[in-house]
Tab-separated table of C-alpha atoms and ligand atoms in Angstrom:
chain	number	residue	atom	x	y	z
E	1	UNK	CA	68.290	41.446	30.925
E	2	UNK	CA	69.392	39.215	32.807
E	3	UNK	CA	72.944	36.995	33.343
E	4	UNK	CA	73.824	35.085	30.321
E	5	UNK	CA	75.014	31.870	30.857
E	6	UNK	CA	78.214	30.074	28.846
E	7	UNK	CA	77.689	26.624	27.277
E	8	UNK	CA	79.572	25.426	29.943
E	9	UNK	CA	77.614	26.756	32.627
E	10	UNK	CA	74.689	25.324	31.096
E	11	UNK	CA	75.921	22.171	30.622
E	12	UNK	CA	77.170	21.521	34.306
E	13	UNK	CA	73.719	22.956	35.619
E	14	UNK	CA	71.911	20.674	33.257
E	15	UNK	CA	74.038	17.805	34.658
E	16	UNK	CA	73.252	19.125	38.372
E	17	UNK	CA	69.497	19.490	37.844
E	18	UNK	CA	69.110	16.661	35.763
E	19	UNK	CA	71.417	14.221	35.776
E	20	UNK	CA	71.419	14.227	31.773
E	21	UNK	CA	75.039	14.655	30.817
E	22	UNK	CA	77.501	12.489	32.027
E	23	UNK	CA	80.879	13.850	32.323
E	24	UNK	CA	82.110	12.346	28.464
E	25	UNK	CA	78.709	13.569	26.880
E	26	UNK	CA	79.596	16.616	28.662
E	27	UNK	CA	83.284	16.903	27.230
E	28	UNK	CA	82.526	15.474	23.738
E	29	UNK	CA	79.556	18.715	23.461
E	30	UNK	CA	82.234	21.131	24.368
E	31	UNK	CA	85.149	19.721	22.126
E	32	UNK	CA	82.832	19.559	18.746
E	33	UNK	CA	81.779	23.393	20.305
E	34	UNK	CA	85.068	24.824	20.031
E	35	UNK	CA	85.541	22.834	17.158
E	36	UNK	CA	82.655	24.586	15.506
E	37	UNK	CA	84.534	28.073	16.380
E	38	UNK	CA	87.246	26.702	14.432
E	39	UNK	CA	85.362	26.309	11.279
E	40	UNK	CA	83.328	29.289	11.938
E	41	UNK	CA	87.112	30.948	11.947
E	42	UNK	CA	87.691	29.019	8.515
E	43	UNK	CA	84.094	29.912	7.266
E	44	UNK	CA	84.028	33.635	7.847
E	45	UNK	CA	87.671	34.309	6.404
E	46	UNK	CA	86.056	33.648	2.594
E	47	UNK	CA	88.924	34.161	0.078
E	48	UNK	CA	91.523	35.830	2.698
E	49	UNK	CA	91.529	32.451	3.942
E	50	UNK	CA	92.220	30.343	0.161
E	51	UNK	CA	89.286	27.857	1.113
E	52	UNK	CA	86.876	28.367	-1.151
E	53	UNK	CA	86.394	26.753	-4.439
E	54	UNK	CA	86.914	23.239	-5.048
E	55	UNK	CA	89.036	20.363	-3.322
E	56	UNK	CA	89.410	18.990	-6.740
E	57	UNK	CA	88.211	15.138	-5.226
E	58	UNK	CA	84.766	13.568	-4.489
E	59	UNK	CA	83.229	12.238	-1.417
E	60	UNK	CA	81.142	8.724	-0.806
E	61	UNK	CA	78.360	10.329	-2.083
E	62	UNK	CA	79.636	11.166	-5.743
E	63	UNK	CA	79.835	15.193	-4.995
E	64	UNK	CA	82.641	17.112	-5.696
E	65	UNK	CA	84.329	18.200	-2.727
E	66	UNK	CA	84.826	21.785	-1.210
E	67	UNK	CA	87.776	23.145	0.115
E	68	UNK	CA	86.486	23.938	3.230
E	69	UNK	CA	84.288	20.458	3.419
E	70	UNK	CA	87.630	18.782	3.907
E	71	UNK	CA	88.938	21.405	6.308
E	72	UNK	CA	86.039	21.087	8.096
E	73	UNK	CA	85.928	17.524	8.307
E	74	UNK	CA	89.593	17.980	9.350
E	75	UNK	CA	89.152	20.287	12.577
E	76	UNK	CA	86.431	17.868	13.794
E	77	UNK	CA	88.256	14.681	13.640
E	78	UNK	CA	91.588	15.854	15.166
E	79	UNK	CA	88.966	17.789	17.825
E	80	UNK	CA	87.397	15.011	18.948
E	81	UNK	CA	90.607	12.022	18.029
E	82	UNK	CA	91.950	12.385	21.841
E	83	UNK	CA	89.774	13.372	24.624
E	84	UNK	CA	88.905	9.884	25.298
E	85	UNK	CA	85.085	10.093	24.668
E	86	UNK	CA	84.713	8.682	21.621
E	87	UNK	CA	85.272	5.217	20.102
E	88	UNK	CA	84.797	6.355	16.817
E	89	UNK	CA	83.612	8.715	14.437
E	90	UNK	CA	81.466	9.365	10.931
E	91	UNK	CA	81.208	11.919	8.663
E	92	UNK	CA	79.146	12.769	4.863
E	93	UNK	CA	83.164	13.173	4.120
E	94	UNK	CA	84.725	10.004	4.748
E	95	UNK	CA	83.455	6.643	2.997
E	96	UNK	CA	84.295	3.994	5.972
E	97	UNK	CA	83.901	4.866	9.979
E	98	UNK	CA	87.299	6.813	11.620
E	99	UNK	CA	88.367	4.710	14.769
E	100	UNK	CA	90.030	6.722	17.364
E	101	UNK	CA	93.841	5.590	16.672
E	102	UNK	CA	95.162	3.046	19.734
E	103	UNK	CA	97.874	6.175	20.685
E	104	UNK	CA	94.167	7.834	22.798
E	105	UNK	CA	91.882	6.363	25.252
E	106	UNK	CA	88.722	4.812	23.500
E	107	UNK	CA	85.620	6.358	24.820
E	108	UNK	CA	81.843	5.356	24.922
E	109	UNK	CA	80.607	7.493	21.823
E	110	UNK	CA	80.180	7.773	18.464
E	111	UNK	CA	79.941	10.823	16.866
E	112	UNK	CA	78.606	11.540	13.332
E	113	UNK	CA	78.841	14.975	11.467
E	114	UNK	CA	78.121	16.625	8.097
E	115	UNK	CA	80.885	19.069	8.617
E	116	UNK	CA	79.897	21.263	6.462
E	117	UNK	CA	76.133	20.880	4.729
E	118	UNK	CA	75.124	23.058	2.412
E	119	UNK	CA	78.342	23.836	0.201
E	120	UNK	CA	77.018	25.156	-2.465
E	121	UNK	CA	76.290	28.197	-1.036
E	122	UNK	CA	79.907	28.690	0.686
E	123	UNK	CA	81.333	30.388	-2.522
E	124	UNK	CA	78.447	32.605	-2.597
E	125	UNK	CA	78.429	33.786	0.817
E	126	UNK	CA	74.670	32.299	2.102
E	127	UNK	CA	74.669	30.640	5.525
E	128	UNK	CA	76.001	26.856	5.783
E	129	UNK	CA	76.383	25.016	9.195
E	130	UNK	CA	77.807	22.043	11.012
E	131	UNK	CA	75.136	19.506	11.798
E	132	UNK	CA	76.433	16.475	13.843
E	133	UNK	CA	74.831	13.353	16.153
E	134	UNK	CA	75.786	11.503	19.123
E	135	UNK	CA	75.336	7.773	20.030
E	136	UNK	CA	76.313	5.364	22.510
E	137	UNK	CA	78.480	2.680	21.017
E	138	UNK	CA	76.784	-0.950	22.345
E	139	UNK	CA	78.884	-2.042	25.626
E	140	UNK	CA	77.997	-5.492	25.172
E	141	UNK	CA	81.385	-5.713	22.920
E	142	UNK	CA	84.948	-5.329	22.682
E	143	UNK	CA	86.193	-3.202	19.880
E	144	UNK	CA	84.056	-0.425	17.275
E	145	UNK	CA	82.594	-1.228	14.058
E	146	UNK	CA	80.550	0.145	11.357
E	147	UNK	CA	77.077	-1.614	12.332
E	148	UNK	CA	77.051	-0.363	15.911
E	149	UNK	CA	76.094	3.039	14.255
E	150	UNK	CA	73.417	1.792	12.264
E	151	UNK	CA	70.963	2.632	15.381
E	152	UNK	CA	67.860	4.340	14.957
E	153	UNK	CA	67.595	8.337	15.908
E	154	UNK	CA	65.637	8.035	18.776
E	155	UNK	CA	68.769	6.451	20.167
E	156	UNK	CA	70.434	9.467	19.866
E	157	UNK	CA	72.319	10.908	23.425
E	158	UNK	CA	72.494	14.386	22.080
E	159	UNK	CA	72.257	16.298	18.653
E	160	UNK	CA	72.779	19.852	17.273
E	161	UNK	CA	74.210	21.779	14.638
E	162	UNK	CA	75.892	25.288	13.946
E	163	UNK	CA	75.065	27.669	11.669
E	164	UNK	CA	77.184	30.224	10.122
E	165	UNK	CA	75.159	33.164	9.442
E	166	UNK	CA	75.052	36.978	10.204
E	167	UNK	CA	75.174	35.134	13.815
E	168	UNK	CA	77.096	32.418	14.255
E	169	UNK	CA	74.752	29.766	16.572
E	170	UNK	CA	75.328	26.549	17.672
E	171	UNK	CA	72.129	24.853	18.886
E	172	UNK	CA	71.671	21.905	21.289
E	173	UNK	CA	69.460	19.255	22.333
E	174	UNK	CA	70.628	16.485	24.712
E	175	UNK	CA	66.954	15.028	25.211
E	176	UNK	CA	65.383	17.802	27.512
E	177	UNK	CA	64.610	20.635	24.753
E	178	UNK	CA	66.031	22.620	22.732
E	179	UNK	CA	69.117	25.360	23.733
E	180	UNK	CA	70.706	28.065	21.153
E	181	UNK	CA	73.955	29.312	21.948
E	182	UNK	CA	75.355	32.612	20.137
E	183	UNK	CA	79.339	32.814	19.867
E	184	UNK	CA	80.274	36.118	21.481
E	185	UNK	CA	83.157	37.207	19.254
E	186	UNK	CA	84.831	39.065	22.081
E	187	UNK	CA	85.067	37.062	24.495
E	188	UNK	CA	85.317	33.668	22.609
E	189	UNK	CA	82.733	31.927	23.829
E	190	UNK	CA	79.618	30.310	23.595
E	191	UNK	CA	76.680	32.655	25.556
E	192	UNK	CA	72.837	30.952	26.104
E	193	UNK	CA	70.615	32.745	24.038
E	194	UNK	CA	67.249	30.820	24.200
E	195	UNK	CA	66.514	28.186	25.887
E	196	UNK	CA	63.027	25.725	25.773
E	197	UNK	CA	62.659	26.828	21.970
E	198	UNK	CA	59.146	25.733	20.281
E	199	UNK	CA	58.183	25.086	17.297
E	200	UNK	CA	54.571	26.668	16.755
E	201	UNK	CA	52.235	23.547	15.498
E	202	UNK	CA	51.296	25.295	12.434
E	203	UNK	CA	52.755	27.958	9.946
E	204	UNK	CA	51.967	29.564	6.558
E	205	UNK	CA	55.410	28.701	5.334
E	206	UNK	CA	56.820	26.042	3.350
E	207	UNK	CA	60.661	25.115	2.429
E	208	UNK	CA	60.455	22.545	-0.818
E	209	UNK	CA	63.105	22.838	-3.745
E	210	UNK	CA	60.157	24.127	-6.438
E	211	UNK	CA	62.303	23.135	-9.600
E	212	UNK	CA	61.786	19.108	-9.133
E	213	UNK	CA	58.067	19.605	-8.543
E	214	UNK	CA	57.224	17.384	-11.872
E	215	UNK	CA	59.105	14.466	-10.107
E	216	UNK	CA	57.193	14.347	-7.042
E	217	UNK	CA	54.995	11.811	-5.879
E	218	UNK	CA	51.248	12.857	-5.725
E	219	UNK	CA	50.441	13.464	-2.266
E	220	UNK	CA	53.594	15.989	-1.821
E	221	UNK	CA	52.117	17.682	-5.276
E	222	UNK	CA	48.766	17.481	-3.146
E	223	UNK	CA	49.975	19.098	-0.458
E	224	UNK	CA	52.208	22.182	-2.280
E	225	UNK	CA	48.883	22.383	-4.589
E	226	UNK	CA	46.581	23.600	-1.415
E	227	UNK	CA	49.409	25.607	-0.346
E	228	UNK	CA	49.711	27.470	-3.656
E	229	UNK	CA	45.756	27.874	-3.856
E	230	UNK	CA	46.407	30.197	-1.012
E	231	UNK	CA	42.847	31.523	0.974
E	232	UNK	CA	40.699	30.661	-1.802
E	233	UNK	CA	41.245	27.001	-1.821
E	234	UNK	CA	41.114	24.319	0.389
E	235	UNK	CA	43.704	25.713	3.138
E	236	UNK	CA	41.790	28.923	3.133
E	237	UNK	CA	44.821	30.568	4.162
E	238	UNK	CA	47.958	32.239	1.847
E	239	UNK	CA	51.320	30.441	2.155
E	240	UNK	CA	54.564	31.906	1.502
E	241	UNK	CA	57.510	29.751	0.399
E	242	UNK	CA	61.632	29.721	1.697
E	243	UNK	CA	64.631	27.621	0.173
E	244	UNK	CA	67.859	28.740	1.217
E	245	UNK	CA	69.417	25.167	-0.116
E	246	UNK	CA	71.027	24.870	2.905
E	247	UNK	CA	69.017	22.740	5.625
E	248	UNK	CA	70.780	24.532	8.796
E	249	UNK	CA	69.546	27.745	7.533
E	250	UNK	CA	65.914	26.241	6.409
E	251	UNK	CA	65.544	24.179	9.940
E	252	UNK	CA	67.144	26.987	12.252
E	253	UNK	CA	64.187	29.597	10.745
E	254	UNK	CA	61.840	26.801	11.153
E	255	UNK	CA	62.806	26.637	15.035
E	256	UNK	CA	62.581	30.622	14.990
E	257	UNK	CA	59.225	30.589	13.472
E	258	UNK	CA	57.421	28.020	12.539
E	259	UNK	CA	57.334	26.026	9.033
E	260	UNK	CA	57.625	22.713	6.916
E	261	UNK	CA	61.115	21.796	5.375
E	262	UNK	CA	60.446	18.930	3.210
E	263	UNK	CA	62.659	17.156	0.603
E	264	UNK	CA	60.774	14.131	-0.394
E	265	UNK	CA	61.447	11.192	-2.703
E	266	UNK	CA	61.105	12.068	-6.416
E	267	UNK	CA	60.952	9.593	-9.237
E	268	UNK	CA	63.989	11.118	-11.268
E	269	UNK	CA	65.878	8.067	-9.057
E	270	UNK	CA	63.022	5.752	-8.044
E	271	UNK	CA	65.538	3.304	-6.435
E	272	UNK	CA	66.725	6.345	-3.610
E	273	UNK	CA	64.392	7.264	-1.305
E	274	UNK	CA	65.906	11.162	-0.589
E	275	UNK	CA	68.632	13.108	-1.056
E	276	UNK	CA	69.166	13.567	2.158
E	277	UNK	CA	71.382	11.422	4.905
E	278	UNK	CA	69.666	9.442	7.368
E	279	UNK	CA	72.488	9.265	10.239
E	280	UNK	CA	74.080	12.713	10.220
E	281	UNK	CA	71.281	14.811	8.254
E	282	UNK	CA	68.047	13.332	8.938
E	283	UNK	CA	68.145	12.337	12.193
E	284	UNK	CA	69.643	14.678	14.160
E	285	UNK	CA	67.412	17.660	12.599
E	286	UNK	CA	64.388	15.232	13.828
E	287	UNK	CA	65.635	14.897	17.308
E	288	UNK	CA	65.987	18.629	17.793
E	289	UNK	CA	62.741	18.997	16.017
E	290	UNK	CA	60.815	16.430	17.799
E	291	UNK	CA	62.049	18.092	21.125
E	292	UNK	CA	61.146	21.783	20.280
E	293	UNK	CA	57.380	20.547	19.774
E	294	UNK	CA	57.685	19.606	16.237
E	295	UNK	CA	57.512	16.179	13.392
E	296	UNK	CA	59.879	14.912	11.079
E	297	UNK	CA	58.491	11.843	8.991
E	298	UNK	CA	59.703	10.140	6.026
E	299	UNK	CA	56.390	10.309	4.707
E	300	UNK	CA	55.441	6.934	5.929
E	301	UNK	CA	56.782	6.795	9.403
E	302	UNK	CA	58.370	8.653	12.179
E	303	UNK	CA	62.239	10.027	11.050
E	304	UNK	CA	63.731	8.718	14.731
E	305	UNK	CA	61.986	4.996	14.291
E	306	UNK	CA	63.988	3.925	10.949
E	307	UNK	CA	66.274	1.457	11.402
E	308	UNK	CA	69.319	2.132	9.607
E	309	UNK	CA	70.876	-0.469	7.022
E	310	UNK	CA	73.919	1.250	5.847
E	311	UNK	CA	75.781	4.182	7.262
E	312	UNK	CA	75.297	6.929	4.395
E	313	UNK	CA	71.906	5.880	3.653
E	314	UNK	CA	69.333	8.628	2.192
E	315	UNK	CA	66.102	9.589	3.193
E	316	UNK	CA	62.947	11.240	2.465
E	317	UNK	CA	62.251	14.253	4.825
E	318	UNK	CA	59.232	16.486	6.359
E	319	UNK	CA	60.202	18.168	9.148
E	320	UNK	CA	58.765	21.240	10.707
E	321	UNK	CA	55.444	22.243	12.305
E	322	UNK	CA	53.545	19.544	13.848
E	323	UNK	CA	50.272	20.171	12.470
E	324	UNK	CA	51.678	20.628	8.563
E	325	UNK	CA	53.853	17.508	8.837
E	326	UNK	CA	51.081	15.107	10.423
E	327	UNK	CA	49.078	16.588	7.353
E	328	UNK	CA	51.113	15.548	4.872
E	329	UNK	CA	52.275	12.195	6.470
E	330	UNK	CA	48.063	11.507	6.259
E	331	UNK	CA	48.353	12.590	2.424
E	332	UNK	CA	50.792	9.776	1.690
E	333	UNK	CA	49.008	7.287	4.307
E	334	UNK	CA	46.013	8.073	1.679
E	335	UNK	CA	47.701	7.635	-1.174
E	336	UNK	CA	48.600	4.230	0.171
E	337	UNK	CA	52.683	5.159	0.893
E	338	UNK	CA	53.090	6.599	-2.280
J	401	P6P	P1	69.064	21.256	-3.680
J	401	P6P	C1	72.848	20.832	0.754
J	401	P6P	O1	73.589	20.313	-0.320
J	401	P6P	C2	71.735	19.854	1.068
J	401	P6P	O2	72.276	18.620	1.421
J	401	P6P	C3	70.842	20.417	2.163
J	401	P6P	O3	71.541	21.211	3.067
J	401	P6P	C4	69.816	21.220	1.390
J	401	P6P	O4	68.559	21.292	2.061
J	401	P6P	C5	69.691	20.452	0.083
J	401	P6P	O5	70.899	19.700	-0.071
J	401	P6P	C6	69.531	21.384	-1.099
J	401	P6P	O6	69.338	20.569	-2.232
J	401	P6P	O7	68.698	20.083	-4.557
J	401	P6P	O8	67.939	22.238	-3.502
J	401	P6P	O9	70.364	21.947	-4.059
């Protein structure tokens, strides 16, 4: 086998070869890395560490907060508060935007996180992650404000997320592929693992939350319908189904193997279009997906294309194998955006 490069080496031959990270992209990926050894530190200590259970307050989203959602939250913003590559920051955990305090250098990003997505499973031990999303805050102002985030994901500079599994992996795309990085315990430090990952175009394996399947629209009922008819119906092929209820675990198989992740609009609240976050969920899942080969839609349109209105707004998603996704993106075109 051969060498294994560090994030670090990776990044600075990226740079060389490509030109594609300037120095403060470059700096900002490697704070919110060791940042994401932090929590992985915080993660993997479990009860030794007193941060599971509940923080005993709610977030901007109505949902009771974890311990270790406001630790994590925590380690990021005092992280990323100084280098002087940010102007300011988001996060599923904080209601307004955090502007770096006056006492640091302002920077020319913004960086939005979900510092901890999937909580429900941290009390009973199933793999959560880190998921988090870099923009360029407009130069054609003085000062930061909440609307210069509300920029659609194919504006995104760079995107990734970390799981905390059996390995702990932080993944990476900056606009030229996809890169996994596994922490090496020993030494401390992030070590290339893949690199160019792909996402084959299609897959016998879907991710959907079965329980709400009464409260879908039709063409997602279409679509889970031909799947469950298996070889003797209209896909002519078996499917087998994955929700880990966790959508760094459900996303980071689907860039291992193959599949569709999709949680889609449901009429229980007609007025929200998803559960899921546009800025810090949605779209940085899409970019990685979209450059490891793959589609994430809303059902209607291309993830990366909506134009934000508001900074924690929800959205519908189908991410996964291009083939699957284009499929059911036709079902709703058919259904006449259903
Ligand atoms: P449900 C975790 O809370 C999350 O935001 C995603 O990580 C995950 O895909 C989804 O919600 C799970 O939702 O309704 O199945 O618990």
């Amino acid at each position: 086998m051969g060498k294994r490069i560090s994030l670090t080496q990776y990044l600075i031959e990226q740079q060389r070869m490509h030109g594609h990270i300037p120095a403060q992209l470059r700096l900002l990926i490697e704070v919110v890395a060791r940042a994401c050894k932090r929590i992985a530190i915080s993660v993997n200590k479990g009860a030794l560490g007193d941060v599971l259970g509940s923080a005993g307050t709610e977030n901007v989203q109505g949902e009771v907060q974890k311990k270790l959602d406001v630790i994590c939250n925590e380690v990021l913003i005092e992280a990323n508060e100084w280098g002087g590559h940010l102007a300011a920051m988001a996060s599923e955990e904080m209601d307004g935007i955090y502007v770096v305090p006056n006492r640091f250098p302002q920077g020319e990003y913004l960086l939005l996180f979900d510092p901890l997505d999937g909580s429900s499973n941290i009390d009973v031990n199933v793999s959560i992650g880190t998921i988090f999303s870099v923009l360029k805050k407009p130069d054609d102002h003085a000062g930061v404000s909440e609307q210069d985030f509300l920029q659609p994901g194919s504006k995104q500079a760079a995107a990734g997320y970390c799981i905390y599994g059996p390995q702990t992996t932080l993944v990476l795309t900056v606009g030229d592929g996809v890169a996994m990085f596994t922490l090496d315990r020993e030494q401390g430090s992030w070590v290339l693992t893949q690199d160019g990952v792909t996402i084959p175009e299609d897959t016998k394996e879907f991710a959907i939350n079965m329980s709400n399947m009464r409260h879908w629209a039709p063409p997602v009922r279409r679509y889970i319908d031909e799947c469950l008819a298996g070889k003797d119906g209209p896909r002519g092929k078996d499917f087998n189904m994955r929700w880990v209820a966790s959508m760094v675990a459900d996303v980071h198989r689907i860039l291992t193997r193959g599949g569709i992740f999709m949680y889609p609009w449901d009429k229980r609240e007609p007025d929200k279009p998803g559960k899921l976050r546009l800025m810090y969920e949605a779209n940085p899942m899409s970019f990685i997906v979209e450059q490891a080969g793959g589609a994430a839609t809303n059902g209607q349109q291309r993830i990366l294309d909506i134009q934000p209105s508001k900074l924690h707004e929800r959205v519908s998603v189908i991410l996964g194998s291009k083939n699957e996704v284009e499929r059911v993106t036709a079902y709703h075109r058919e259904a006449g955006g259903a």
